[in-house]
Coordinates of C-alpha atoms in Angstrom, one line a residue:
M172 CA -15.0 -29.5 57.3
S173 CA -16.0 -28.6 60.9
T174 CA -15.7 -24.9 61.8
K175 CA -13.5 -25.5 64.4
Y176 CA -10.8 -27.0 61.4
K177 CA -11.3 -24.2 59.6
F178 CA -9.5 -21.6 61.8
F179 CA -6.9 -24.5 62.5
I180 CA -3.6 -24.1 59.5
S181 CA -0.4 -25.5 59.4
C182 CA 2.5 -24.2 60.6
E183 CA 3.8 -23.4 56.6
E184 CA 1.0 -21.9 55.9
A185 CA 0.4 -19.4 58.3
K186 CA 3.9 -18.5 57.8
H187 CA 3.0 -17.5 54.4
I188 CA 0.2 -16.2 55.0
C189 CA 2.8 -14.3 57.8
D190 CA 4.1 -13.1 54.4
K191 CA 1.2 -11.7 52.6
T192 CA 0.3 -9.9 55.8
Q193 CA 4.3 -8.1 55.6
Y194 CA 3.5 -7.5 52.3
G195 CA -0.4 -6.5 52.8
E196 CA -2.0 -9.0 50.1
A197 CA -3.7 -11.2 52.8
S198 CA -7.3 -11.6 53.1
F199 CA -9.0 -10.8 56.6
W200 CA -9.6 -14.3 57.6
E201 CA -6.6 -15.4 56.6
K202 CA -5.3 -12.5 58.9
V203 CA -7.1 -14.0 61.7
K204 CA -6.5 -18.3 61.3
L205 CA -2.4 -16.0 61.8
N206 CA -4.3 -14.9 64.3
V207 CA -5.9 -18.3 66.2
R208 CA -2.0 -19.9 65.5
L209 CA -0.8 -17.3 66.8
S210 CA -2.4 -17.7 70.2
W211 CA -0.7 -21.1 71.0
C212 CA 2.4 -21.4 68.4
R213 CA 5.7 -20.5 69.6
I214 CA 7.8 -21.2 66.6
T215 CA 4.6 -19.0 64.4
R216 CA 5.4 -16.3 67.1
G217 CA 8.4 -16.1 66.6
Y218 CA 9.3 -16.4 62.8
S219 CA 6.1 -13.8 62.8
S220 CA 8.7 -11.3 65.4
N221 CA 11.1 -11.3 62.5
N222 CA 9.2 -10.6 59.8
N223 CA 7.9 -7.7 61.0
K224 CA 11.5 -6.6 62.3
L225 CA 12.6 -7.2 59.3
T226 CA 9.7 -4.9 58.0
K227 CA 10.4 -1.9 59.2
L228 CA 14.3 -2.3 58.9
V229 CA 13.5 -2.4 55.4
K230 CA 11.2 0.6 55.9
K231 CA 14.4 2.9 57.6
S232 CA 17.2 1.9 55.0
N233 CA 16.1 5.1 53.4
I234 CA 17.7 2.9 50.2
D235 CA 18.1 4.5 46.5
T236 CA 16.5 2.0 43.7
I237 CA 17.2 1.7 40.4
E238 CA 14.5 4.4 39.1
Q239 CA 11.4 2.9 37.0
D240 CA 12.3 4.1 33.3
R241 CA 15.9 2.2 33.4
K242 CA 14.9 -0.9 35.0
E243 CA 12.1 -1.5 32.1
E244 CA 14.8 -0.3 29.4
M245 CA 16.9 -3.1 31.0
Q246 CA 13.7 -5.5 30.9
R247 CA 13.2 -5.1 27.1
K248 CA 16.5 -5.1 26.4
L249 CA 17.3 -8.8 28.2
Q250 CA 14.4 -9.9 26.2
E251 CA 15.8 -9.1 23.6
E252 CA 18.8 -10.9 23.7
M253 CA 16.8 -13.8 25.3
S254 CA 15.1 -13.7 21.8
K255 CA 18.0 -13.8 19.9
Y256 CA 19.4 -17.7 21.7

């Protein structure tokens, strides 16, 4: 595979990398590939823009979630119930 084609990714792969980037899980090379795709693909730019807006809204929302120990207790009870069957 030539070097040229290593930087060109499909729209689906770009979306996947965009999602990983949103959660801080994308590698350096994935980000490079995504930026190459973003430079010419209007659809990927739109997807990325929407992801960025979503991330900002979620961070800004100040949603209260259930405490970790309560989550663990619920998970344990669920496992117990599932093991009965």
